[in-house]
Tab-separated table of C-alpha atoms in Angstrom:
chain	number	residue	atom	x	y	z
A	122	UNK	CA	0.000	0.000	0.000
A	123	UNK	CA	2.740	2.465	0.991
A	124	UNK	CA	4.693	1.718	-2.189
A	125	UNK	CA	1.658	2.552	-4.315
A	126	UNK	CA	1.102	5.859	-2.472
A	127	UNK	CA	4.776	6.701	-2.865
A	128	UNK	CA	4.766	6.154	-6.609
A	129	UNK	CA	5.285	9.478	-8.330
A	130	UNK	CA	2.113	9.178	-10.368
A	131	UNK	CA	-0.043	8.433	-7.321
A	132	UNK	CA	1.651	11.064	-5.157
A	133	UNK	CA	0.674	13.801	-7.594
A	134	UNK	CA	-2.990	12.888	-7.060
A	135	UNK	CA	-2.536	12.548	-3.290
A	136	UNK	CA	-0.868	15.968	-3.039
A	137	UNK	CA	-3.677	17.471	-5.122
A	138	UNK	CA	-6.276	16.034	-2.740
A	139	UNK	CA	-4.241	17.047	0.329
A	140	UNK	CA	-3.977	20.638	-0.928
A	141	UNK	CA	-7.702	20.794	-1.611
A	142	UNK	CA	-8.357	19.366	1.869
A	143	UNK	CA	-6.081	21.930	3.551
A	144	UNK	CA	-7.801	24.830	1.782
A	145	UNK	CA	-11.270	23.416	2.452
A	146	UNK	CA	-10.547	22.887	6.150
A	147	UNK	CA	-9.260	26.465	6.467
A	148	UNK	CA	-12.479	27.746	4.914
A	149	UNK	CA	-14.591	25.530	7.204
A	150	UNK	CA	-12.873	26.948	10.305
A	151	UNK	CA	-13.313	30.450	8.920
A	152	UNK	CA	-16.945	30.080	7.856
A	153	UNK	CA	-18.447	27.832	10.502
A	154	UNK	CA	-16.025	28.338	13.381
A	155	UNK	CA	-15.929	32.124	12.942
A	156	UNK	CA	-12.132	31.935	13.231
A	157	UNK	CA	-11.182	34.797	10.991
A	158	UNK	CA	-7.760	34.555	9.357
A	159	UNK	CA	-5.013	37.084	9.805
A	160	UNK	CA	-2.873	38.299	6.917
A	161	UNK	CA	-0.296	35.558	7.525
A	162	UNK	CA	-3.033	32.898	7.626
A	163	UNK	CA	-4.250	34.004	4.212
A	164	UNK	CA	-0.715	33.977	2.805
A	165	UNK	CA	-0.179	30.462	4.185
A	166	UNK	CA	-2.904	29.260	1.815
A	167	UNK	CA	-1.049	30.416	-1.302
A	168	UNK	CA	1.326	27.416	-1.534
A	169	UNK	CA	-1.693	25.089	-1.597
A	170	UNK	CA	-3.156	26.971	-4.566
A	171	UNK	CA	0.232	26.713	-6.300
A	172	UNK	CA	0.418	22.989	-5.463
A	173	UNK	CA	-3.038	22.459	-6.974
A	174	UNK	CA	-1.886	24.202	-10.156
A	175	UNK	CA	1.341	22.168	-10.303
A	176	UNK	CA	-0.440	18.866	-9.637
A	177	UNK	CA	-3.157	19.550	-12.217
A	178	UNK	CA	-0.537	20.633	-14.754
A	179	UNK	CA	1.460	17.479	-14.080
A	180	UNK	CA	-1.645	15.320	-14.459
A	181	UNK	CA	-2.672	16.973	-17.728
A	182	UNK	CA	0.841	16.935	-19.208
A	183	UNK	CA	1.432	13.328	-18.165
A	184	UNK	CA	-1.743	12.278	-19.965
A	185	UNK	CA	-0.363	13.779	-23.168
A	186	UNK	CA	3.070	12.212	-22.728
A	187	UNK	CA	3.452	9.965	-19.681
A	188	UNK	CA	7.097	9.755	-18.726
A	189	UNK	CA	9.230	9.222	-15.670
A	190	UNK	CA	10.909	12.688	-15.910
A	191	UNK	CA	7.479	14.372	-16.014
A	192	UNK	CA	6.371	12.682	-12.787
A	193	UNK	CA	9.727	13.323	-11.104
A	194	UNK	CA	9.736	17.005	-12.100
A	195	UNK	CA	6.184	17.447	-10.824
A	196	UNK	CA	7.103	15.846	-7.475
A	197	UNK	CA	10.180	18.086	-7.165
A	198	UNK	CA	8.112	21.204	-7.899
A	199	UNK	CA	5.538	20.084	-5.333
A	200	UNK	CA	8.336	19.509	-2.821
A	201	UNK	CA	9.680	23.040	-3.247
A	202	UNK	CA	6.163	24.475	-3.038
A	203	UNK	CA	5.529	22.659	0.236
A	204	UNK	CA	9.004	23.708	1.457
A	205	UNK	CA	7.969	27.343	0.980
A	206	UNK	CA	4.685	26.601	2.755
A	207	UNK	CA	6.567	25.006	5.651
A	208	UNK	CA	8.832	28.030	5.986
A	209	UNK	CA	5.934	30.456	5.932
A	210	UNK	CA	3.984	28.414	8.488
A	211	UNK	CA	7.053	28.281	10.759
A	212	UNK	CA	7.422	32.059	10.421
A	213	UNK	CA	3.748	32.502	11.359
A	214	UNK	CA	4.274	30.181	14.337
A	215	UNK	CA	7.223	32.352	15.375
A	216	UNK	CA	5.015	35.440	15.206
A	217	UNK	CA	2.415	33.711	17.397
A	218	UNK	CA	5.114	32.748	19.928
A	219	UNK	CA	6.539	36.291	19.935
A	220	UNK	CA	9.851	35.283	18.319
A	221	UNK	CA	9.252	37.443	15.227
A	222	UNK	CA	7.334	40.669	14.786
A	223	UNK	CA	4.859	40.952	11.921
A	224	UNK	CA	3.434	44.265	10.807
A	225	UNK	CA	-0.049	42.906	10.182
A	226	UNK	CA	-2.982	44.255	12.152
A	227	UNK	CA	-6.622	43.405	12.492
A	228	UNK	CA	-9.273	45.497	10.758
A	229	UNK	CA	-12.272	47.005	12.534
A	230	UNK	CA	-15.538	45.550	11.332
A	231	UNK	CA	-19.118	46.756	11.562
A	232	UNK	CA	-21.480	43.729	11.409
A	233	UNK	CA	-24.274	45.890	9.957
A	234	UNK	CA	-22.104	46.353	6.865
A	235	UNK	CA	-21.396	42.642	6.383
A	236	UNK	CA	-23.138	42.488	3.010
A	237	UNK	CA	-21.531	45.591	1.556
A	238	UNK	CA	-18.808	44.799	-0.947
A	239	UNK	CA	-16.784	47.828	0.020
A	240	UNK	CA	-16.715	47.030	3.747
A	241	UNK	CA	-13.511	45.614	5.206
A	242	UNK	CA	-13.205	41.890	5.729
A	243	UNK	CA	-12.883	40.600	9.278
A	244	UNK	CA	-9.210	39.878	9.872
A	245	UNK	CA	-7.662	38.298	12.942
A	246	UNK	CA	-4.454	39.327	14.668
A	247	UNK	CA	-1.303	37.542	13.523
A	248	UNK	CA	0.077	37.148	17.039
A	249	UNK	CA	-3.170	35.874	18.608
A	250	UNK	CA	-4.049	32.372	17.369
A	251	UNK	CA	-7.820	31.766	17.235
A	252	UNK	CA	-7.465	28.084	18.178
A	253	UNK	CA	-4.939	26.350	20.424
A	254	UNK	CA	-5.221	22.617	21.116
A	255	UNK	CA	-2.791	21.322	23.753
A	256	UNK	CA	-0.403	24.181	22.954
A	257	UNK	CA	-0.538	23.611	19.193
A	258	UNK	CA	-1.931	26.386	16.983
A	259	UNK	CA	-3.370	26.139	13.488
A	260	UNK	CA	-0.138	27.629	12.094
A	261	UNK	CA	1.797	24.869	13.907
A	262	UNK	CA	-0.519	22.224	12.429
A	263	UNK	CA	-0.052	23.767	8.999
A	264	UNK	CA	3.734	23.685	9.418
A	265	UNK	CA	3.582	19.988	10.322
A	266	UNK	CA	1.247	19.217	7.401
A	267	UNK	CA	3.348	21.181	4.920
A	268	UNK	CA	6.520	19.530	6.186
A	269	UNK	CA	5.037	16.037	5.754
A	270	UNK	CA	3.851	16.923	2.241
A	271	UNK	CA	7.279	18.361	1.389
A	272	UNK	CA	9.210	15.361	2.689
A	273	UNK	CA	6.926	12.886	0.935
A	274	UNK	CA	7.157	14.842	-2.324
A	275	UNK	CA	10.962	14.716	-2.247
A	276	UNK	CA	10.996	11.032	-1.227
A	277	UNK	CA	8.699	10.236	-4.157
A	278	UNK	CA	10.812	12.301	-6.531
A	279	UNK	CA	14.106	10.621	-5.674
A	280	UNK	CA	13.249	7.019	-4.875
A	281	UNK	CA	13.476	4.279	-7.465
A	282	UNK	CA	10.169	4.012	-9.338
A	283	UNK	CA	8.337	1.158	-10.991
A	284	UNK	CA	6.173	3.366	-13.272
């Protein structure tokens, strides 16, 4: 089972689904949990959008010309994308712990203007995590998830394949 997940071809699909899941879960917490994201939280989502683009591009291009270098290149690109995501999530964790200072601030919000397109969006504070479970914040969880995705992407890219 693990060998099939770690095949380059399969990993591209798994990373696509994982990226979609990470974005969807962030939106669920935001929408239903009323845990409004700070500026750093929003920027942490960008690598997942990039990973979706890379994975879809790899899937489409591999259908036209399936080849080992195509799968390997896609896994390497995914690995670097998740590496960036890991770094950004670790930076955000450092801001939450007071190690780094971020210049982001929350925006005042008037609930009576919630339907107006020109009203500001509710934004949380970067140094005040909205959810902490046993000392672990959402930025910490994102760093762990991104790190696992990065490591698996690089393992898939550089291990011997049976494509």
